[in-house]
């Protein structure tokens, strides 16, 4: 069997650290390649069509699109930049033959830049470096290029990978140039560089071989398998086999075959090797399986995904308010939803536990799990979640835990307080660089459990004047005790409706999380105590009425506005004996044990 090149197509992945401009660049490429009508209103962040992606301003799911330039089709894979969604990068990067590595002209290479570049080079992708955001006043292009070259020297697996082109772009303005400081008009230099540098797909002659990288679902067409054809061709009504990781085969009839152009899937009569396609009719197929010819079923190497590092217990809601706000509340409904998620979110792990009402859910980090929880909440599910815990390993009798590289960009006045907080979390400062203008980059090695609950403290002490990012380094021997710096909770002493008078008394002890008129139950957490221990407060207590007229000042009690915790902050906040109650309408914090007597009994037993 020989090999040929298919010159009418290029397959590229766009990889970068979070917020370095991947989605903006894809927007500009789509608009300048004329895939939209002149009068079509498409807005910004076209590929981030998920509601959560638009709200959070990050890419969560890898997506496929394609443009036509000078008669050549460029298939584009937009990948997430956040470390918690690196499983999406690992899943799809093998579909490409080349990659655009975007690097911010101010921040330079960040931890996730290193991760995605290592993945791309290990897969043999041809890299093109794009220094983005060159229009920024404080950009430091020369220094960023130098540091990026050092990164390639560290990660390259062959000498060829050190010979990479560098372009300079402003994705927001839709321009790219080959020299810094040159005037740019459009993205033509980028398109030309892709055609010249990214190799066309190598087509091996022989029967069909396609690897499934992603799954989609359509209420009319059913399950849709998305992947790249490496050999042969496929057409509607072909009889094919799916080969799983254990070499078991199942037979299917292909329904429809689609390729990509712009935001649309185009139905085609035949797709050939090199194409990225979506196929219907393969209802039982899973990610990582090979679709092959029935007469010669040969499997491709599967997809390797790094293991999860953080887990939570997700179970049926057991609070007094259970079932009041959610449509899907039973263990059967939760189980079906979680195992359905694993089919497409392959970096996620789900296990049954000894209890039929709870499940162990493992992911890449707190944000990875929080996105799943928020998605389920919006779908109408109601459940409760425990505090995130790390996943440990035992090797040669030694306990190992996941360790991460933490990078913080901040102002120099925040150095002391950050080092003080992180030292209690078993971190080690490995590098610190001051740019001479008050901006500091600090790099730490820190166990993953030291990062659990750190985000809220980080935002508070830096007053939003800092950016942090992490990268999993691997497993190392147990670092030691991580001390919690969280104070005790204000716990509702009785069920009822919170009133101003009761909340005013509670605010004398700490910070409150609820407002007057909120329904509460016993052992619901209503605030943060100013002391280390938990304190029971009666937020439903009303002022006793007497026949003595109160002064106006006594009547008009002014409350401090309640602190509203987001889902991620709530997961950060809780301790081991607490839970987050999740419903479509509410996020509540509560104690696991719902009465004071039960908690006292448990404390004595411990």
PDB file of C-alpha atoms in Angstrom, residues 301-526:
ATOM      1  CA  UNK A 301      -4.567   3.591  18.053  1.00  0.00           C
ATOM      2  CA  UNK A 302      -7.087   4.918  20.582  1.00  0.00           C
ATOM      3  CA  UNK A 303      -7.180   8.308  22.304  1.00  0.00           C
ATOM      4  CA  UNK A 304      -5.043   8.660  25.428  1.00  0.00           C
ATOM      5  CA  UNK A 305      -6.518  10.948  28.075  1.00  0.00           C
ATOM      6  CA  UNK A 306      -4.800  12.008  31.307  1.00  0.00           C
ATOM      7  CA  UNK A 307      -6.442  10.848  34.519  1.00  0.00           C
ATOM      8  CA  UNK A 308      -8.775  13.039  36.631  1.00  0.00           C
ATOM      9  CA  UNK A 309      -7.271  14.654  39.738  1.00  0.00           C
ATOM     10  CA  UNK A 310     -10.283  15.935  41.718  1.00  0.00           C
ATOM     11  CA  UNK A 311     -13.475  14.160  42.814  1.00  0.00           C
ATOM     12  CA  UNK A 312     -16.790  15.000  44.464  1.00  0.00           C
ATOM     13  CA  UNK A 313     -19.675  12.906  45.714  1.00  0.00           C
ATOM     14  CA  UNK A 314     -22.879  13.858  43.912  1.00  0.00           C
ATOM     15  CA  UNK A 315     -26.112  12.494  45.336  1.00  0.00           C
ATOM     16  CA  UNK A 316     -29.852  12.807  45.724  1.00  0.00           C
ATOM     17  CA  UNK A 317     -30.898  15.956  47.592  1.00  0.00           C
ATOM     18  CA  UNK A 318     -31.751  15.062  51.212  1.00  0.00           C
ATOM     19  CA  UNK A 319     -32.573  18.545  52.523  1.00  0.00           C
ATOM     20  CA  UNK A 320     -36.052  19.497  53.829  1.00  0.00           C
ATOM     21  CA  UNK A 321     -36.563  21.422  50.556  1.00  0.00           C
ATOM     22  CA  UNK A 322     -35.869  18.371  48.371  1.00  0.00           C
ATOM     23  CA  UNK A 323     -38.034  18.079  45.262  1.00  0.00           C
ATOM     24  CA  UNK A 324     -39.548  21.569  45.470  1.00  0.00           C
ATOM     25  CA  UNK A 325     -37.582  23.187  42.630  1.00  0.00           C
ATOM     26  CA  UNK A 326     -36.142  20.459  40.394  1.00  0.00           C
ATOM     27  CA  UNK A 327     -37.738  18.289  37.694  1.00  0.00           C
ATOM     28  CA  UNK A 328     -35.190  15.447  37.922  1.00  0.00           C
ATOM     29  CA  UNK A 329     -34.510  14.468  41.523  1.00  0.00           C
ATOM     30  CA  UNK A 330     -34.251  10.656  41.716  1.00  0.00           C
ATOM     31  CA  UNK A 331     -31.088   8.544  41.806  1.00  0.00           C
ATOM     32  CA  UNK A 332     -32.112   6.816  38.555  1.00  0.00           C
ATOM     33  CA  UNK A 333     -32.397  10.156  36.735  1.00  0.00           C
ATOM     34  CA  UNK A 334     -29.066  11.382  38.145  1.00  0.00           C
ATOM     35  CA  UNK A 335     -27.335   8.133  37.208  1.00  0.00           C
ATOM     36  CA  UNK A 336     -28.637   8.221  33.616  1.00  0.00           C
ATOM     37  CA  UNK A 337     -27.532  11.857  33.216  1.00  0.00           C
ATOM     38  CA  UNK A 338     -24.028  11.287  34.617  1.00  0.00           C
ATOM     39  CA  UNK A 339     -23.308   8.180  32.549  1.00  0.00           C
ATOM     40  CA  UNK A 340     -24.642   9.946  29.449  1.00  0.00           C
ATOM     41  CA  UNK A 341     -22.176  12.784  30.142  1.00  0.00           C
ATOM     42  CA  UNK A 342     -19.236  10.361  30.254  1.00  0.00           C
ATOM     43  CA  UNK A 343     -19.941   9.333  26.643  1.00  0.00           C
ATOM     44  CA  UNK A 344     -18.905  12.780  25.371  1.00  0.00           C
ATOM     45  CA  UNK A 345     -16.894  14.249  28.262  1.00  0.00           C
ATOM     46  CA  UNK A 346     -14.217  11.565  28.325  1.00  0.00           C
ATOM     47  CA  UNK A 347     -11.930  13.363  30.800  1.00  0.00           C
ATOM     48  CA  UNK A 348     -14.723  12.823  33.352  1.00  0.00           C
ATOM     49  CA  UNK A 349     -15.048   9.705  35.507  1.00  0.00           C
ATOM     50  CA  UNK A 350     -18.253   8.422  37.156  1.00  0.00           C
ATOM     51  CA  UNK A 351     -18.531   5.505  39.601  1.00  0.00           C
ATOM     52  CA  UNK A 352     -21.348   4.023  41.643  1.00  0.00           C
ATOM     53  CA  UNK A 353     -20.796   4.065  45.413  1.00  0.00           C
ATOM     54  CA  UNK A 354     -21.973   1.812  48.255  1.00  0.00           C
ATOM     55  CA  UNK A 355     -25.038   4.035  48.492  1.00  0.00           C
ATOM     56  CA  UNK A 356     -27.534   3.786  45.610  1.00  0.00           C
ATOM     57  CA  UNK A 357     -28.307   7.501  46.079  1.00  0.00           C
ATOM     58  CA  UNK A 358     -24.803   8.907  45.502  1.00  0.00           C
ATOM     59  CA  UNK A 359     -22.111   8.760  42.809  1.00  0.00           C
ATOM     60  CA  UNK A 360     -18.403   9.534  42.702  1.00  0.00           C
ATOM     61  CA  UNK A 361     -17.657  12.071  39.952  1.00  0.00           C
ATOM     62  CA  UNK A 362     -14.009  12.791  39.045  1.00  0.00           C
ATOM     63  CA  UNK A 363     -12.660  15.550  36.817  1.00  0.00           C
ATOM     64  CA  UNK A 364      -9.597  17.630  35.924  1.00  0.00           C
ATOM     65  CA  UNK A 365     -10.271  20.393  38.448  1.00  0.00           C
ATOM     66  CA  UNK A 366     -12.896  22.372  40.306  1.00  0.00           C
ATOM     67  CA  UNK A 367     -13.959  24.318  37.197  1.00  0.00           C
ATOM     68  CA  UNK A 368     -14.335  21.127  35.143  1.00  0.00           C
ATOM     69  CA  UNK A 369     -16.724  19.738  37.778  1.00  0.00           C
ATOM     70  CA  UNK A 370     -18.467  23.097  38.310  1.00  0.00           C
ATOM     71  CA  UNK A 371     -19.325  23.344  34.588  1.00  0.00           C
ATOM     72  CA  UNK A 372     -20.915  19.874  34.709  1.00  0.00           C
ATOM     73  CA  UNK A 373     -22.881  20.794  37.846  1.00  0.00           C
ATOM     74  CA  UNK A 374     -24.063  24.109  36.351  1.00  0.00           C
ATOM     75  CA  UNK A 375     -25.110  22.394  33.105  1.00  0.00           C
ATOM     76  CA  UNK A 376     -27.132  19.781  35.007  1.00  0.00           C
ATOM     77  CA  UNK A 377     -28.724  22.499  37.154  1.00  0.00           C
ATOM     78  CA  UNK A 378     -29.872  24.363  34.063  1.00  0.00           C
ATOM     79  CA  UNK A 379     -31.285  21.140  32.634  1.00  0.00           C
ATOM     80  CA  UNK A 380     -33.642  20.862  35.632  1.00  0.00           C
ATOM     81  CA  UNK A 381     -31.673  18.498  37.895  1.00  0.00           C
ATOM     82  CA  UNK A 382     -31.658  18.789  41.678  1.00  0.00           C
ATOM     83  CA  UNK A 383     -28.926  17.174  43.816  1.00  0.00           C
ATOM     84  CA  UNK A 384     -26.292  17.756  46.499  1.00  0.00           C
ATOM     85  CA  UNK A 385     -22.495  17.883  46.163  1.00  0.00           C
ATOM     86  CA  UNK A 386     -19.698  17.298  48.676  1.00  0.00           C
ATOM     87  CA  UNK A 387     -16.447  19.232  49.064  1.00  0.00           C
ATOM     88  CA  UNK A 388     -13.968  18.539  46.215  1.00  0.00           C
ATOM     89  CA  UNK A 389     -11.182  16.118  47.188  1.00  0.00           C
ATOM     90  CA  UNK A 390      -8.005  15.113  45.394  1.00  0.00           C
ATOM     91  CA  UNK A 391      -7.458  11.654  43.917  1.00  0.00           C
ATOM     92  CA  UNK A 392      -4.358  10.016  45.408  1.00  0.00           C
ATOM     93  CA  UNK A 393      -2.261   7.028  44.320  1.00  0.00           C
ATOM     94  CA  UNK A 394      -0.136   4.510  46.209  1.00  0.00           C
ATOM     95  CA  UNK A 395       3.107   3.442  44.501  1.00  0.00           C
ATOM     96  CA  UNK A 396       5.701   1.194  46.176  1.00  0.00           C
ATOM     97  CA  UNK A 397       3.986   1.782  49.493  1.00  0.00           C
ATOM     98  CA  UNK A 398       4.205   5.593  49.168  1.00  0.00           C
ATOM     99  CA  UNK A 399       1.169   7.873  49.079  1.00  0.00           C
ATOM    100  CA  UNK A 400       1.290  10.156  46.018  1.00  0.00           C
ATOM    101  CA  UNK A 401      -0.808  13.222  45.279  1.00  0.00           C
ATOM    102  CA  UNK A 402      -1.254  15.450  42.182  1.00  0.00           C
ATOM    103  CA  UNK A 403       1.011  18.499  42.072  1.00  0.00           C
ATOM    104  CA  UNK A 404       0.558  21.569  39.877  1.00  0.00           C
ATOM    105  CA  UNK A 405       2.567  24.522  38.617  1.00  0.00           C
ATOM    106  CA  UNK A 406       0.848  27.727  39.745  1.00  0.00           C
ATOM    107  CA  UNK A 407       1.658  30.985  37.954  1.00  0.00           C
ATOM    108  CA  UNK A 408       0.453  34.313  39.368  1.00  0.00           C
ATOM    109  CA  UNK A 409       0.762  37.688  37.613  1.00  0.00           C
ATOM    110  CA  UNK A 410       0.130  40.503  40.073  1.00  0.00           C
ATOM    111  CA  UNK A 411       1.359  43.812  41.498  1.00  0.00           C
ATOM    112  CA  UNK A 412       4.378  43.783  43.801  1.00  0.00           C
ATOM    113  CA  UNK A 413       2.365  45.046  46.791  1.00  0.00           C
ATOM    114  CA  UNK A 414       0.463  41.709  46.808  1.00  0.00           C
ATOM    115  CA  UNK A 415       3.588  39.524  47.062  1.00  0.00           C
ATOM    116  CA  UNK A 416       3.704  39.269  50.868  1.00  0.00           C
ATOM    117  CA  UNK A 417       0.088  38.351  51.481  1.00  0.00           C
ATOM    118  CA  UNK A 418       0.037  35.797  48.621  1.00  0.00           C
ATOM    119  CA  UNK A 419       3.198  34.052  49.834  1.00  0.00           C
ATOM    120  CA  UNK A 420       1.768  33.965  53.364  1.00  0.00           C
ATOM    121  CA  UNK A 421      -1.473  32.311  52.190  1.00  0.00           C
ATOM    122  CA  UNK A 422       0.267  29.860  49.846  1.00  0.00           C
ATOM    123  CA  UNK A 423       2.889  28.833  52.432  1.00  0.00           C
ATOM    124  CA  UNK A 424       0.044  27.386  54.564  1.00  0.00           C
ATOM    125  CA  UNK A 425      -0.983  25.355  51.509  1.00  0.00           C
ATOM    126  CA  UNK A 426       2.398  23.563  51.161  1.00  0.00           C
ATOM    127  CA  UNK A 427       3.483  25.595  48.124  1.00  0.00           C
ATOM    128  CA  UNK A 428       7.094  26.158  47.061  1.00  0.00           C
ATOM    129  CA  UNK A 429       8.114  29.380  45.317  1.00  0.00           C
ATOM    130  CA  UNK A 430      10.230  28.318  42.308  1.00  0.00           C
ATOM    131  CA  UNK A 431      10.653  31.576  40.391  1.00  0.00           C
ATOM    132  CA  UNK A 432       9.811  35.271  40.630  1.00  0.00           C
ATOM    133  CA  UNK A 433      10.315  37.981  38.012  1.00  0.00           C
ATOM    134  CA  UNK A 434       9.745  41.734  38.412  1.00  0.00           C
ATOM    135  CA  UNK A 435       9.473  43.775  35.217  1.00  0.00           C
ATOM    136  CA  UNK A 436      10.673  46.954  36.960  1.00  0.00           C
ATOM    137  CA  UNK A 437       7.255  48.619  36.599  1.00  0.00           C
ATOM    138  CA  UNK A 438       5.589  47.023  39.613  1.00  0.00           C
ATOM    139  CA  UNK A 439       4.340  43.909  37.795  1.00  0.00           C
ATOM    140  CA  UNK A 440       5.472  40.553  39.191  1.00  0.00           C
ATOM    141  CA  UNK A 441       5.199  36.977  37.943  1.00  0.00           C
ATOM    142  CA  UNK A 442       5.493  34.338  40.666  1.00  0.00           C
ATOM    143  CA  UNK A 443       5.732  30.598  39.974  1.00  0.00           C
ATOM    144  CA  UNK A 444       4.980  27.921  42.576  1.00  0.00           C
ATOM    145  CA  UNK A 445       4.819  24.148  42.912  1.00  0.00           C
ATOM    146  CA  UNK A 446       1.731  23.329  44.918  1.00  0.00           C
ATOM    147  CA  UNK A 447      -0.293  20.174  45.648  1.00  0.00           C
ATOM    148  CA  UNK A 448      -3.701  20.218  43.949  1.00  0.00           C
ATOM    149  CA  UNK A 449      -5.462  20.076  47.333  1.00  0.00           C
ATOM    150  CA  UNK A 450      -3.694  23.340  48.222  1.00  0.00           C
ATOM    151  CA  UNK A 451      -5.578  24.979  45.344  1.00  0.00           C
ATOM    152  CA  UNK A 452      -8.998  23.813  46.577  1.00  0.00           C
ATOM    153  CA  UNK A 453     -10.579  26.873  48.164  1.00  0.00           C
ATOM    154  CA  UNK A 454      -7.700  29.157  47.130  1.00  0.00           C
ATOM    155  CA  UNK A 455      -9.509  31.038  44.347  1.00  0.00           C
ATOM    156  CA  UNK A 456     -11.848  32.984  46.663  1.00  0.00           C
ATOM    157  CA  UNK A 457      -9.001  34.046  48.966  1.00  0.00           C
ATOM    158  CA  UNK A 458      -6.891  34.957  45.920  1.00  0.00           C
ATOM    159  CA  UNK A 459      -9.558  37.263  44.475  1.00  0.00           C
ATOM    160  CA  UNK A 460     -10.141  38.898  47.881  1.00  0.00           C
ATOM    161  CA  UNK A 461      -6.535  39.665  48.824  1.00  0.00           C
ATOM    162  CA  UNK A 462      -5.523  40.873  45.343  1.00  0.00           C
ATOM    163  CA  UNK A 463      -8.728  42.910  44.864  1.00  0.00           C
ATOM    164  CA  UNK A 464      -8.936  41.577  41.305  1.00  0.00           C
ATOM    165  CA  UNK A 465      -5.443  42.886  40.421  1.00  0.00           C
ATOM    166  CA  UNK A 466      -3.999  39.471  39.587  1.00  0.00           C
ATOM    167  CA  UNK A 467      -4.323  36.512  37.208  1.00  0.00           C
ATOM    168  CA  UNK A 468      -3.585  32.916  38.133  1.00  0.00           C
ATOM    169  CA  UNK A 469      -3.190  29.788  36.009  1.00  0.00           C
ATOM    170  CA  UNK A 470      -2.212  26.197  36.743  1.00  0.00           C
ATOM    171  CA  UNK A 471      -0.766  23.162  34.984  1.00  0.00           C
ATOM    172  CA  UNK A 472      -0.705  19.595  36.274  1.00  0.00           C
ATOM    173  CA  UNK A 473       2.899  18.426  36.685  1.00  0.00           C
ATOM    174  CA  UNK A 474       2.243  14.860  37.832  1.00  0.00           C
ATOM    175  CA  UNK A 475       2.109  12.851  41.047  1.00  0.00           C
ATOM    176  CA  UNK A 476       4.613  13.351  43.886  1.00  0.00           C
ATOM    177  CA  UNK A 477       4.924  12.071  47.500  1.00  0.00           C
ATOM    178  CA  UNK A 478       2.421  13.555  49.968  1.00  0.00           C
ATOM    179  CA  UNK A 479       3.395  17.141  50.804  1.00  0.00           C
ATOM    180  CA  UNK A 480       1.998  17.307  54.354  1.00  0.00           C
ATOM    181  CA  UNK A 481      -0.884  18.975  56.142  1.00  0.00           C
ATOM    182  CA  UNK A 482      -2.709  21.832  54.396  1.00  0.00           C
ATOM    183  CA  UNK A 483      -4.245  24.118  57.002  1.00  0.00           C
ATOM    184  CA  UNK A 484      -7.660  25.665  56.389  1.00  0.00           C
ATOM    185  CA  UNK A 485      -7.914  29.392  56.987  1.00  0.00           C
ATOM    186  CA  UNK A 486     -11.698  29.494  56.799  1.00  0.00           C
ATOM    187  CA  UNK A 487     -13.665  30.561  59.881  1.00  0.00           C
ATOM    188  CA  UNK A 488     -16.741  28.764  61.132  1.00  0.00           C
ATOM    189  CA  UNK A 489     -20.215  28.985  59.635  1.00  0.00           C
ATOM    190  CA  UNK A 490     -23.356  30.731  60.806  1.00  0.00           C
ATOM    191  CA  UNK A 491     -25.919  27.901  60.868  1.00  0.00           C
ATOM    192  CA  UNK A 492     -29.688  28.387  60.945  1.00  0.00           C
ATOM    193  CA  UNK A 493     -31.013  27.258  64.325  1.00  0.00           C
ATOM    194  CA  UNK A 494     -34.626  26.885  63.168  1.00  0.00           C
ATOM    195  CA  UNK A 495     -36.732  26.585  60.035  1.00  0.00           C
ATOM    196  CA  UNK A 496     -38.795  29.491  58.741  1.00  0.00           C
ATOM    197  CA  UNK A 497     -38.461  32.703  56.766  1.00  0.00           C
ATOM    198  CA  UNK A 498     -35.480  34.974  57.391  1.00  0.00           C
ATOM    199  CA  UNK A 499     -36.428  38.434  58.681  1.00  0.00           C
ATOM    200  CA  UNK A 500     -34.517  41.686  59.041  1.00  0.00           C
ATOM    201  CA  UNK A 501     -34.417  41.573  62.843  1.00  0.00           C
ATOM    202  CA  UNK A 502     -32.924  38.054  62.942  1.00  0.00           C
ATOM    203  CA  UNK A 503     -30.420  38.798  60.157  1.00  0.00           C
ATOM    204  CA  UNK A 504     -29.315  41.965  61.954  1.00  0.00           C
ATOM    205  CA  UNK A 505     -28.379  39.885  65.004  1.00  0.00           C
ATOM    206  CA  UNK A 506     -26.594  37.372  62.741  1.00  0.00           C
ATOM    207  CA  UNK A 507     -24.596  40.192  61.138  1.00  0.00           C
ATOM    208  CA  UNK A 508     -23.299  41.062  64.580  1.00  0.00           C
ATOM    209  CA  UNK A 509     -21.484  37.705  64.472  1.00  0.00           C
ATOM    210  CA  UNK A 510     -20.220  37.721  60.880  1.00  0.00           C
ATOM    211  CA  UNK A 511     -21.175  37.960  57.197  1.00  0.00           C
ATOM    212  CA  UNK A 512     -24.578  36.746  55.942  1.00  0.00           C
ATOM    213  CA  UNK A 513     -25.333  34.970  52.648  1.00  0.00           C
ATOM    214  CA  UNK A 514     -29.127  35.408  52.560  1.00  0.00           C
ATOM    215  CA  UNK A 515     -31.621  38.267  52.413  1.00  0.00           C
ATOM    216  CA  UNK A 516     -34.901  38.892  54.284  1.00  0.00           C
ATOM    217  CA  UNK A 517     -37.707  36.726  52.901  1.00  0.00           C
ATOM    218  CA  UNK A 518     -35.448  33.722  52.187  1.00  0.00           C
ATOM    219  CA  UNK A 519     -36.860  30.359  53.268  1.00  0.00           C
ATOM    220  CA  UNK A 520     -34.401  28.517  55.516  1.00  0.00           C
ATOM    221  CA  UNK A 521     -34.277  25.156  57.270  1.00  0.00           C
ATOM    222  CA  UNK A 522     -32.407  23.977  60.358  1.00  0.00           C
ATOM    223  CA  UNK A 523     -28.652  23.506  59.666  1.00  0.00           C
ATOM    224  CA  UNK A 524     -28.700  25.547  56.465  1.00  0.00           C
ATOM    225  CA  UNK A 525     -25.565  27.727  56.352  1.00  0.00           C
ATOM    226  CA  UNK A 526     -26.666  31.367  56.296  1.00  0.00           C
TER     227      UNK A 526
END
